[in-house]
GROMACS .gro file of C-alpha atoms in nm:
model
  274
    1UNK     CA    1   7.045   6.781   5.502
    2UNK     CA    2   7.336   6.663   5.727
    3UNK     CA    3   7.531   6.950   5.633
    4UNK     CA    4   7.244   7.215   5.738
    5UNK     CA    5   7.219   7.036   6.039
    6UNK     CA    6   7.585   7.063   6.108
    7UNK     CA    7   7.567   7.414   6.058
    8UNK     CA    8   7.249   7.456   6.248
    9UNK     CA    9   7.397   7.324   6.529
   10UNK     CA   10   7.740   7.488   6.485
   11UNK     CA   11   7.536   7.821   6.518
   12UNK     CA   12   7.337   7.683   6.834
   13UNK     CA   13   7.692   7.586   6.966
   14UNK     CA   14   7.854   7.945   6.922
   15UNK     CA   15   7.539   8.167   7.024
   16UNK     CA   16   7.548   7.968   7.316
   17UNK     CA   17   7.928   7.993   7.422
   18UNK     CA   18   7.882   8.391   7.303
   19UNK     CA   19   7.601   8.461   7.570
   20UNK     CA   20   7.807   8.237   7.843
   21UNK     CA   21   8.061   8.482   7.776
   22UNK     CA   22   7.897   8.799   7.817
   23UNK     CA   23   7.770   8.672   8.121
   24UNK     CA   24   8.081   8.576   8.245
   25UNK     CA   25   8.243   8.884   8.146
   26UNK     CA   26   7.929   9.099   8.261
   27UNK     CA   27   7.972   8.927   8.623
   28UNK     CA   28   8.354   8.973   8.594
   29UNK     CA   29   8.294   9.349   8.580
   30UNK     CA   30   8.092   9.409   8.840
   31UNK     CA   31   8.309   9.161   9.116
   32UNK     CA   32   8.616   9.408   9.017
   33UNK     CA   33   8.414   9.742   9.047
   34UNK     CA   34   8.240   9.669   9.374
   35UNK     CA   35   8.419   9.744   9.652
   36UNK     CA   36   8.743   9.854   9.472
   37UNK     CA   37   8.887  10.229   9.401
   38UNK     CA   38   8.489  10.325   9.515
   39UNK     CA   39   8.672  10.687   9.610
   40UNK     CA   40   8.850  10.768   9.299
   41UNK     CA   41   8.858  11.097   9.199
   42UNK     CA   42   8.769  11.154   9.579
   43UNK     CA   43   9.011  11.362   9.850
   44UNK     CA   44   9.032  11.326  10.222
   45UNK     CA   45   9.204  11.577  10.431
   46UNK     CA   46   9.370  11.443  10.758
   47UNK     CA   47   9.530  11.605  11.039
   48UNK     CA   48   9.761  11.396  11.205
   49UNK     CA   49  10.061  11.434  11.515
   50UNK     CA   50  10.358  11.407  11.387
   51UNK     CA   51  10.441  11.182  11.638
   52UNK     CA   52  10.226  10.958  11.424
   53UNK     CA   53  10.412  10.973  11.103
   54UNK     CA   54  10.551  10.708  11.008
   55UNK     CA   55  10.237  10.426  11.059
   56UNK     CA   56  10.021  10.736  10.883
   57UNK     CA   57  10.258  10.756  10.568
   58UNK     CA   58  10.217  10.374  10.562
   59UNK     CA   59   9.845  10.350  10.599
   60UNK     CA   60   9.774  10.611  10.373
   61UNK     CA   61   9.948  10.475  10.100
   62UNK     CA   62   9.791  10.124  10.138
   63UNK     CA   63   9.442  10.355  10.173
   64UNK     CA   64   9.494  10.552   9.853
   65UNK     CA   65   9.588  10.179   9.646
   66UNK     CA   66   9.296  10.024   9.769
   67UNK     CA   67   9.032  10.271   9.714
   68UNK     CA   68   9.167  10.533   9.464
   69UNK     CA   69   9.124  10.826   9.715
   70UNK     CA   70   9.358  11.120   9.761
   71UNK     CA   71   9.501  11.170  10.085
   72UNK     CA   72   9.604  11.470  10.175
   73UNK     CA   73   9.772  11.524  10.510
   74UNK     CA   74   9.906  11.805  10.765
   75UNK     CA   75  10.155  11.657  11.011
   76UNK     CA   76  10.249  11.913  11.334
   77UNK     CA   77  10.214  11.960  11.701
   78UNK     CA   78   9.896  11.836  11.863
   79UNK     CA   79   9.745  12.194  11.955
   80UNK     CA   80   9.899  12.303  11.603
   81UNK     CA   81   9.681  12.043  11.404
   82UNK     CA   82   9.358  12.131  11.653
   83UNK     CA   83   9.426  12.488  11.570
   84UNK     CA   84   9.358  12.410  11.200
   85UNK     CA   85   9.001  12.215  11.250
   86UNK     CA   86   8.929  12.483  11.512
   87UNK     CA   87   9.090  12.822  11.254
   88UNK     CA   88   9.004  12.687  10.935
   89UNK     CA   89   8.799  12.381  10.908
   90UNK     CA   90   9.099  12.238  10.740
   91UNK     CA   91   9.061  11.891  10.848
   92UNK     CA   92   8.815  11.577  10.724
   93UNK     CA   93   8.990  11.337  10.976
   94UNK     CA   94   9.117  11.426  11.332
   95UNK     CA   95   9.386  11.189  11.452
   96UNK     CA   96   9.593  11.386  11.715
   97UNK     CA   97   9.855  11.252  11.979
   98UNK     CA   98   9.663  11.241  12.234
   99UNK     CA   99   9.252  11.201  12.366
  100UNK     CA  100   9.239  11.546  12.517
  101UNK     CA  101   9.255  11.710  12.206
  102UNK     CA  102   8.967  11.515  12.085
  103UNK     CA  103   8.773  11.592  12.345
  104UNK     CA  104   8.817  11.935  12.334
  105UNK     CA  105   8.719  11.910  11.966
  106UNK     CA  106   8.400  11.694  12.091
  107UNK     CA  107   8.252  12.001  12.340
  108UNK     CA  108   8.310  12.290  12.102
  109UNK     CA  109   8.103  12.080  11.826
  110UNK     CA  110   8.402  12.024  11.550
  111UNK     CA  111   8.377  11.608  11.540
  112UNK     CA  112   8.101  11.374  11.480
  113UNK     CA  113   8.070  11.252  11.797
  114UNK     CA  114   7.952  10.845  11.639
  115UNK     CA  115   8.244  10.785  11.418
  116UNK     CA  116   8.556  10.849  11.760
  117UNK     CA  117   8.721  10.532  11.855
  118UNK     CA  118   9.005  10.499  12.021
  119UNK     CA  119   9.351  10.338  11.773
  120UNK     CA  120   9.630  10.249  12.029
  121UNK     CA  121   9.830  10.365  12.352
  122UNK     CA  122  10.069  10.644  12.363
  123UNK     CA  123  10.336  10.540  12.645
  124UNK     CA  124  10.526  10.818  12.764
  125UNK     CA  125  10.940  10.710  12.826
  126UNK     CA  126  11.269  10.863  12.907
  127UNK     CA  127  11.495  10.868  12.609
  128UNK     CA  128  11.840  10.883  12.644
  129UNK     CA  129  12.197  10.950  12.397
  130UNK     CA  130  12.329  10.588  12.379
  131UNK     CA  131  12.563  10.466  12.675
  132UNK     CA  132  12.336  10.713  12.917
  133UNK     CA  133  12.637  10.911  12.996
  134UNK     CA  134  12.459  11.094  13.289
  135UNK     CA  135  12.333  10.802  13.418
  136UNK     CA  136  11.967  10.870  13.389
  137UNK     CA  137  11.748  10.572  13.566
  138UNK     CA  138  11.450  10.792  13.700
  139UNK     CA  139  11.216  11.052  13.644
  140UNK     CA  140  11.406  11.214  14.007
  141UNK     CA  141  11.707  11.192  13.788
  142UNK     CA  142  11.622  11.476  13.533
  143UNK     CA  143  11.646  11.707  13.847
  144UNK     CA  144  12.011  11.650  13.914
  145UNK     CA  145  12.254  11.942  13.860
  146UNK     CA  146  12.392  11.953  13.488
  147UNK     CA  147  12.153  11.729  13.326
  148UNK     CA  148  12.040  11.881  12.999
  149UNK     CA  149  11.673  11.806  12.955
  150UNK     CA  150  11.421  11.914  12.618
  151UNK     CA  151  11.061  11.844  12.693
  152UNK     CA  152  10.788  11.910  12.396
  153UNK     CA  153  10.631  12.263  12.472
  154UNK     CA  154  10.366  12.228  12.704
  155UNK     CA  155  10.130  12.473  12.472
  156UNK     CA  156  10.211  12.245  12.143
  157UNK     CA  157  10.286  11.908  12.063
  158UNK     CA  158  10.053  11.624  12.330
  159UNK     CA  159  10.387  11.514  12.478
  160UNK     CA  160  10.460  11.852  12.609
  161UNK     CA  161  10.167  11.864  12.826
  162UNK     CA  162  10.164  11.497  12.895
  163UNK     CA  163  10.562  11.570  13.020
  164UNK     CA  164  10.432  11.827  13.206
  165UNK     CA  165  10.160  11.676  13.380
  166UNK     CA  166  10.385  11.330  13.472
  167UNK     CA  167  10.690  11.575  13.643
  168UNK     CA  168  10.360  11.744  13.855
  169UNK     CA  169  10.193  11.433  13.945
  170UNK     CA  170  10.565  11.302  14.098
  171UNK     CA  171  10.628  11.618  14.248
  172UNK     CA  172  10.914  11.752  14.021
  173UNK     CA  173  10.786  12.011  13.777
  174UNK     CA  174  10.907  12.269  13.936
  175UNK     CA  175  11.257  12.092  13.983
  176UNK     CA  176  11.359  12.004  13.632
  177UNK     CA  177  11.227  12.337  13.499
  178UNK     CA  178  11.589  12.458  13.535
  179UNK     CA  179  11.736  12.251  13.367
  180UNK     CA  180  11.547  12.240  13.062
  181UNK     CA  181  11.758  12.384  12.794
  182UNK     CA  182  11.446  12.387  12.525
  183UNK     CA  183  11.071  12.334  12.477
  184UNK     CA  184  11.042  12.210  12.138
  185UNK     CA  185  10.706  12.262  11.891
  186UNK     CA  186  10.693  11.880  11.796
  187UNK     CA  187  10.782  11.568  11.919
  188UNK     CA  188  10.984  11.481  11.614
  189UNK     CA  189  11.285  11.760  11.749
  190UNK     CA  190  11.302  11.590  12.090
  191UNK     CA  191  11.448  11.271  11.926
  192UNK     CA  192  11.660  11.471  11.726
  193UNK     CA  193  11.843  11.659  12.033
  194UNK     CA  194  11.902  11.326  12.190
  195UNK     CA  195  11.986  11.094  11.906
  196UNK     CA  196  12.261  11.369  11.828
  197UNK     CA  197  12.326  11.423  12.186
  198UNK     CA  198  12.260  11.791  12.220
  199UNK     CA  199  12.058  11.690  12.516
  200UNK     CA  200  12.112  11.451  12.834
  201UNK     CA  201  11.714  11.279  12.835
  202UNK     CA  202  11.383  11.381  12.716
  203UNK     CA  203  11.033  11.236  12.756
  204UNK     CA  204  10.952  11.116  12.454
  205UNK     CA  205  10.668  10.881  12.313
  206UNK     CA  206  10.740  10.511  12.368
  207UNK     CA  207  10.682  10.392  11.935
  208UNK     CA  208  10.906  10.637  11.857
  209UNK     CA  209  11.258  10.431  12.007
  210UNK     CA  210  11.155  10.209  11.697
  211UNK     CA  211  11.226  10.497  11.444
  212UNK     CA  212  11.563  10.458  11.191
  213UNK     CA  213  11.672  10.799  11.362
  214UNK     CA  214  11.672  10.640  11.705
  215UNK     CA  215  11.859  10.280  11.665
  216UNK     CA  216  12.197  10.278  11.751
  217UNK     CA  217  12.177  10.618  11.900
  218UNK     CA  218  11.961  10.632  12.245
  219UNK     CA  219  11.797  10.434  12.495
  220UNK     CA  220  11.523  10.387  12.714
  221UNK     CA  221  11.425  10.455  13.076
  222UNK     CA  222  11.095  10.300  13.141
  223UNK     CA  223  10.811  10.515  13.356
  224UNK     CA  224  10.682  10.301  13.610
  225UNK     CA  225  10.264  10.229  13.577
  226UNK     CA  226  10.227  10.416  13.865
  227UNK     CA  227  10.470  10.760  13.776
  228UNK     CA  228  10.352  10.744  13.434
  229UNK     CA  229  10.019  10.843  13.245
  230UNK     CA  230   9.945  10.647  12.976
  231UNK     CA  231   9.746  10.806  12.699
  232UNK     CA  232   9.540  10.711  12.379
  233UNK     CA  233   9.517  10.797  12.036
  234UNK     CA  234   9.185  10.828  11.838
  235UNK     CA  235   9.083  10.929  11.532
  236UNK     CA  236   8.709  11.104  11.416
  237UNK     CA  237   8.564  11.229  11.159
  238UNK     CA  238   8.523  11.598  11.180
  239UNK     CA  239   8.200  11.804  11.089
  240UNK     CA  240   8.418  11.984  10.825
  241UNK     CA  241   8.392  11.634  10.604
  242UNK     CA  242   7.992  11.728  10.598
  243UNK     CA  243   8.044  12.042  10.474
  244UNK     CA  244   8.282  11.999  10.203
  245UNK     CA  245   8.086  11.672  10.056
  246UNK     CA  246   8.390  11.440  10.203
  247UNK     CA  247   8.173  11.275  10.457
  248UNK     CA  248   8.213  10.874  10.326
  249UNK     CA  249   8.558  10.886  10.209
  250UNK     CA  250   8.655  11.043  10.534
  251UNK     CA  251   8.483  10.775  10.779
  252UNK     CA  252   8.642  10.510  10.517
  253UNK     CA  253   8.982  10.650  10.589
  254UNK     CA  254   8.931  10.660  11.016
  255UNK     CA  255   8.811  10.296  10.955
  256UNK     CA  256   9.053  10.191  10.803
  257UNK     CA  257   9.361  10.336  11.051
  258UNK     CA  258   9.148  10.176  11.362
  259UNK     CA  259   9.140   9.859  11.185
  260UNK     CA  260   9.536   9.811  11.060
  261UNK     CA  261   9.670   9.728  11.408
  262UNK     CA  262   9.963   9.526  11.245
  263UNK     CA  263  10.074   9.847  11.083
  264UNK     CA  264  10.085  10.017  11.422
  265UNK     CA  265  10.245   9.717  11.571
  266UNK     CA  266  10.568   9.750  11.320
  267UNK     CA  267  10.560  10.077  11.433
  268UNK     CA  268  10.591  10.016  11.825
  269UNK     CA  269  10.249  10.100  11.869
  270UNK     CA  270  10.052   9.889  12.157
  271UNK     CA  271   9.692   9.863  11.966
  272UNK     CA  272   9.410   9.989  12.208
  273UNK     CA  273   9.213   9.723  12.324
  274UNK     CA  274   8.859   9.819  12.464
   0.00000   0.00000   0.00000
């Protein structure tokens, strides 16, 4: 008799731990699969500045970890990336280098109007070879005879026609026209001519002095408030992420760039603050 109740309550014992642990394990499950790699299997196309490379290239790794989406991303010249959304509908996410290209996107119907919010500031600077060998302390200064200036084109890349607008509002578009030597498609080539000093000073986008290609090699000249104008960059979902079935992994991905300020931070971008 003892020994059947032994056993009896052996049994009682192990059903009891074996439905604890199904439980356990059955709660255990579902913790991990909520909220984690929800996208998998899932792809997200983005359209980005290239200006905005490197904090992109960050975020969308961390973006693809977390949720198991595929990223896939076109990196080029403001109007260039607009040109796709507008040619093609080749874009889920619409993060350009600057607001007026969302806007435009906004009156001809190609964003969802609920999901734009602004990310950070896009501070326009004089950048300089290292040692400013044509002493270069103004935006006047780019005028002066035998300064070699490259400004983005004014047709292609945001800082073209920011440049542009800046050297009208001060009065001096018309005087440093001569002596720009090149009007370059992205942003990305204007470091390049004067962190190898093919070029005197460019206006350049503020984050980008932080870049590997630029320490060591230029400098900065600082547009006063005043001279200056100081634009944003946002990011939207477009209506092309309805159509092709992307529409949740798409406003998970401009979510998630708005809300990673510290990445933009490392990358010398001022987080917008509204």
């Amino acid at each position: 008799m003892r020994n059947a109740k032994t056993l009896l309550l052996v049994g009682i014992l192990v059903g009891t731990l074996l439905v604890a642990g199904c439980i356990s394990s059955g709660n255990h499950t579902t913790k991990n699969s909520v909220g984690e790699k929800q996208f998998t299997g899932q792809t997200v196309v983005v359209c980005s500045g290239a200006g905005l490379m490197k904090p992109m290239n960050e975020l969308i790794g961390m973006f693809e970890n977390e949720t198991g989406a595929k990223v896939e991303v076109h990196y080029g010249g403001s109007s260039e990336i607009f040109g796709i959304l507008q040619t093609t509908c080749g874009c889920d996410v619409f993060v350009p280098g600057a607001w007026y290209y969302t806007q435009q996107a906004a009156e001809r119907g190609y964003i969802l109007n609920d999901t734009v919010q602004n990310v950070t500031y896009h501070i326009p600077v004089i950048a300089v070879p290292k040692g400013n060998p044509k002493g270069i302390h103004s935006l006047k200064d780019l005028a002066k005879p035998g300064v070699r200036v490259v400004l983005g084109d004014p047709k292609g890349p945001a800082i073209g026609r920011v440049s542009q607008k800046i050297l009208e509002k001060n009065g001096l578009w018309e005087k440093v026209k001569p002596n720009v030597v090149t009007f370059t498609p992205t942003v990305n080539q204007l470091l390049l001519y004067i962190a190898t000093g093919q070029a005197d000073a460019a206006i350049i986008w503020e984050d980008m002095t932080t870049w590997a290609q630029a320490r060591g090699k230029i400098e900065v000249v600082e547009i006063p408030p005043d001279q200056n104008i100081i634009k944003t960059i946002p990011t939207a979902v477009t209506t092309c992420a309805r159509k092709d079935g992307h529409i949740e992994v798409a406003k998970a991905f401009s979510e998630f760039i708005a809300n990673h300020t510290e990445v933009w931070e490392k990358w010398g971008f001022k987080p917008w603050k509204g």
